[in-house]
Short mmCIF file of C-alpha atoms in Angstrom, two decimals:
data_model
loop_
_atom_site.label_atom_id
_atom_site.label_comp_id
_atom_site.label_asym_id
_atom_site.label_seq_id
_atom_site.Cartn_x
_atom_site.Cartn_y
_atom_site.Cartn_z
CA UNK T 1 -24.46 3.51 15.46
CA UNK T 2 -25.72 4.44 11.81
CA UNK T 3 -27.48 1.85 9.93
CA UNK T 4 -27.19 2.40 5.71
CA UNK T 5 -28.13 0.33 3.50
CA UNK T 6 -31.17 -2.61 2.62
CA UNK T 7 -30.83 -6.51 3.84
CA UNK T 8 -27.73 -8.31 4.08
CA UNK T 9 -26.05 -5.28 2.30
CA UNK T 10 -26.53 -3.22 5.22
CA UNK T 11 -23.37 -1.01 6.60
CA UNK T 12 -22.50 -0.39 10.03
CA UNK T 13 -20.96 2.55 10.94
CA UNK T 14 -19.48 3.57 14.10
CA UNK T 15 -20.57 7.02 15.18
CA UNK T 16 -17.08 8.43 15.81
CA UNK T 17 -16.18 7.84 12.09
CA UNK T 18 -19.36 8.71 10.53
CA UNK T 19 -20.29 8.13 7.37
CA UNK T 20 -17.84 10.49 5.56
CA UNK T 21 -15.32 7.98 6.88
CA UNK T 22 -16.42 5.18 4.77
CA UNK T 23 -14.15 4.25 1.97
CA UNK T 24 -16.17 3.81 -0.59
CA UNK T 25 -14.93 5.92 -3.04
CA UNK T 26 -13.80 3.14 -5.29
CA UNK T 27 -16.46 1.27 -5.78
CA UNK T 28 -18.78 4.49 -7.37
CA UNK T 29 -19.01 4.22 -11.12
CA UNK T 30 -20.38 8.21 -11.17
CA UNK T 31 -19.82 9.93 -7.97
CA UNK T 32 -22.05 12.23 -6.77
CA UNK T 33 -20.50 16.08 -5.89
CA UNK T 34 -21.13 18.18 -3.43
CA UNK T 35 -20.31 21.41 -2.00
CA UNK T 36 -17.79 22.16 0.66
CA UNK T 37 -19.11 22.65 3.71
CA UNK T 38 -17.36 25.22 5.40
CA UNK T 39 -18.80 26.58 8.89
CA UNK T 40 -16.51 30.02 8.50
CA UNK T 41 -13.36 28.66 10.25
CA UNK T 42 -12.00 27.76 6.93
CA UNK T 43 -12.79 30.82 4.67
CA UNK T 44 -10.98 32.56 7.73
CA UNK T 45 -7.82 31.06 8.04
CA UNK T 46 -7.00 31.66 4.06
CA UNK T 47 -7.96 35.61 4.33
CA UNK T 48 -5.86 35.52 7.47
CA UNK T 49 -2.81 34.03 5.12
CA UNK T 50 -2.73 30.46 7.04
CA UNK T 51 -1.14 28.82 4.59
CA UNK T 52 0.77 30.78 3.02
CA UNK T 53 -0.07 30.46 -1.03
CA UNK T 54 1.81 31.08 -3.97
CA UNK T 55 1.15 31.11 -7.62
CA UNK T 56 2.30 27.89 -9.74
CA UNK T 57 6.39 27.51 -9.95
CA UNK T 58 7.69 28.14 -13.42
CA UNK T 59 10.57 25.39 -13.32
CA UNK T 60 11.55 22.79 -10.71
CA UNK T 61 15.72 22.08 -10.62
CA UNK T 62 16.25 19.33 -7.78
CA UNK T 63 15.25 20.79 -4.71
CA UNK T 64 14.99 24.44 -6.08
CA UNK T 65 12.17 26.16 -7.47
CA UNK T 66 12.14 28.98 -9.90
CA UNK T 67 8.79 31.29 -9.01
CA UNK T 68 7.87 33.52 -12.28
CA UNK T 69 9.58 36.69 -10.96
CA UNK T 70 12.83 34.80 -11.65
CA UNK T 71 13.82 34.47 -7.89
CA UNK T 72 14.32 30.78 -6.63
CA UNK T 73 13.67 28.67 -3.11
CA UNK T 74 15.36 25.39 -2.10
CA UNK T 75 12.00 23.07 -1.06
CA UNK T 76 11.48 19.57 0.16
CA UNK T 77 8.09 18.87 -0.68
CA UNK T 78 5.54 20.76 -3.73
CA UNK T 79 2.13 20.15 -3.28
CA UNK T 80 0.07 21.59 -5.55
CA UNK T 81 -3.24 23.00 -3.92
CA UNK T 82 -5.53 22.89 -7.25
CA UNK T 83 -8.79 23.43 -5.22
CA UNK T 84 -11.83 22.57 -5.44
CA UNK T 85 -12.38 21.88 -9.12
CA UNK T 86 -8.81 20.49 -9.74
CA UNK T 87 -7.44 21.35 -13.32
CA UNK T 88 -4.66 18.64 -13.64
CA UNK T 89 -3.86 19.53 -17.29
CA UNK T 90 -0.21 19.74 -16.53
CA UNK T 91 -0.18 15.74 -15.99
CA UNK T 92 -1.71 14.70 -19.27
CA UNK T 93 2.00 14.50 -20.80
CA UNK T 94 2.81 11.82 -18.31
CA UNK T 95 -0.42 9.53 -19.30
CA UNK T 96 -1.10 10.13 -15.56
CA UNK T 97 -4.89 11.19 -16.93
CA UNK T 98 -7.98 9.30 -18.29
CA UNK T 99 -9.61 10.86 -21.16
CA UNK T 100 -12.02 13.59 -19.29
CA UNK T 101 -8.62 14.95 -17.43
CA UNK T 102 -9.67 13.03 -14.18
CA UNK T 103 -5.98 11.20 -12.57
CA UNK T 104 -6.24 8.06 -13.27
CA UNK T 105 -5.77 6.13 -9.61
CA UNK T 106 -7.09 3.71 -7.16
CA UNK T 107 -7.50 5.31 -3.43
CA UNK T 108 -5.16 8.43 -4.61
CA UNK T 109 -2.02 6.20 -5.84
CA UNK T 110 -2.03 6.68 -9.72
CA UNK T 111 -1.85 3.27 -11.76
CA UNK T 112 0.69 4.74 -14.50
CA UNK T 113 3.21 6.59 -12.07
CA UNK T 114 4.23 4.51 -9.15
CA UNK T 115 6.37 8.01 -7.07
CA UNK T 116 2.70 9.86 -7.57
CA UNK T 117 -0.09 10.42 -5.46
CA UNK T 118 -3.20 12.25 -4.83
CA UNK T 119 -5.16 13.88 -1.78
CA UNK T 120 -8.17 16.16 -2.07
CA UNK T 121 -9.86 14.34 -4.77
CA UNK T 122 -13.73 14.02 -4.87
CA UNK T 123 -14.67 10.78 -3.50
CA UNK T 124 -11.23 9.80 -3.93
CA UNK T 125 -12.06 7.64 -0.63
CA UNK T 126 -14.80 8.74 1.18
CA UNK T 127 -16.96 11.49 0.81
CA UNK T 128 -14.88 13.57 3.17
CA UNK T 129 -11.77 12.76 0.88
CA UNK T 130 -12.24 16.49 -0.81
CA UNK T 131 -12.71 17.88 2.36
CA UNK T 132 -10.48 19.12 5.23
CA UNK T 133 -11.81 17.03 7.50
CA UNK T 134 -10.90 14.03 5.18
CA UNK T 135 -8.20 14.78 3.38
CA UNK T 136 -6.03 14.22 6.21
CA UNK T 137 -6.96 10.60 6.52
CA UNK T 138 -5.98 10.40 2.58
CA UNK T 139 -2.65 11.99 2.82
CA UNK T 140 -1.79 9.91 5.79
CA UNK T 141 -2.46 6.90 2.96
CA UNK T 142 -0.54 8.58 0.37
CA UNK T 143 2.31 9.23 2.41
CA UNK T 144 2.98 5.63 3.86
CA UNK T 145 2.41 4.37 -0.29
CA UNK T 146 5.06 6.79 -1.42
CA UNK T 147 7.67 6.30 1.45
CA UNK T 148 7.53 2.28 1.28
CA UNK T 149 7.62 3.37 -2.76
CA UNK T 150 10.73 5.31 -2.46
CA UNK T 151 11.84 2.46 -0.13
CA UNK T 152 11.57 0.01 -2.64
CA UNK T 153 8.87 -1.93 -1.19
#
């Protein structure tokens, strides 16, 4: 067990989750950052083309994409991959943004745009959220807010 924190304020944390677990993203006025920590495995698996990336779509038509070479793919999910310093720009239209271009959101569900969510974010819960050992936890929690969403719950 890990013991953080002074007096009756102290946190327990179970060793299996670890501190990076802790969801305590919310609750930081000014988060700290902090670099990726990547033991090789990582840097690896994008030079050996796992996923597979592609530049930014030029137009979205239902399910169809239009890539900028004019050809188009039917899709069922875009997820933009911004990485690690995200440049959300494209959302200010929406109001989706606070004034310093940040999304504005609690836990990764934005507070102006009930179908949209976040994962990868800085301290969006934990300090793991921006990471990929915690951004899986995240997108698990962004998943089950936009399905009940789309089921009208």
């Amino acid at each position: 067990m890990l013991f953080a924190g002074e007096g009756l304020q102290s946190v327990v944390l179970e060793a299996s989750e670890g501190i990076d677990a802790l969801p305590i993203g919310r609750f930081l006025r000014t988060p700290p950052t902090r670099l990726v920590i990547d033991d090789g495995r990582y840097r690896t698996a994008v030079a050996d083309g796992a996923p597979d990336r592609q530049p930014l779509f030029t137009g979205v038509d239902g399910g169809k994409v239009t890539w900028a070479d004019g050809s188009t793919e039917e899709v069922d999910t875009i997820l933009p991959a911004t990485g690690y310093r995200p440049d959300l720009g494209y959302l200010a239209p929406l109001g989706a943004l606070d004034e310093h271009g940040h999304p504005l959101h609690r836990e990764g569900a934005s507070m102006i745009h009930p179908g949209l969510a976040y994962v990868g974010l800085e301290w969006q819960r934990s300090l793991s959220s921006n990471s990929l050992r915690g951004v899986g936890r995240d997108a698990v929690r962004a998943a089950s807010r936009l399905t009940a969403h789309l089921r009208g719950h």
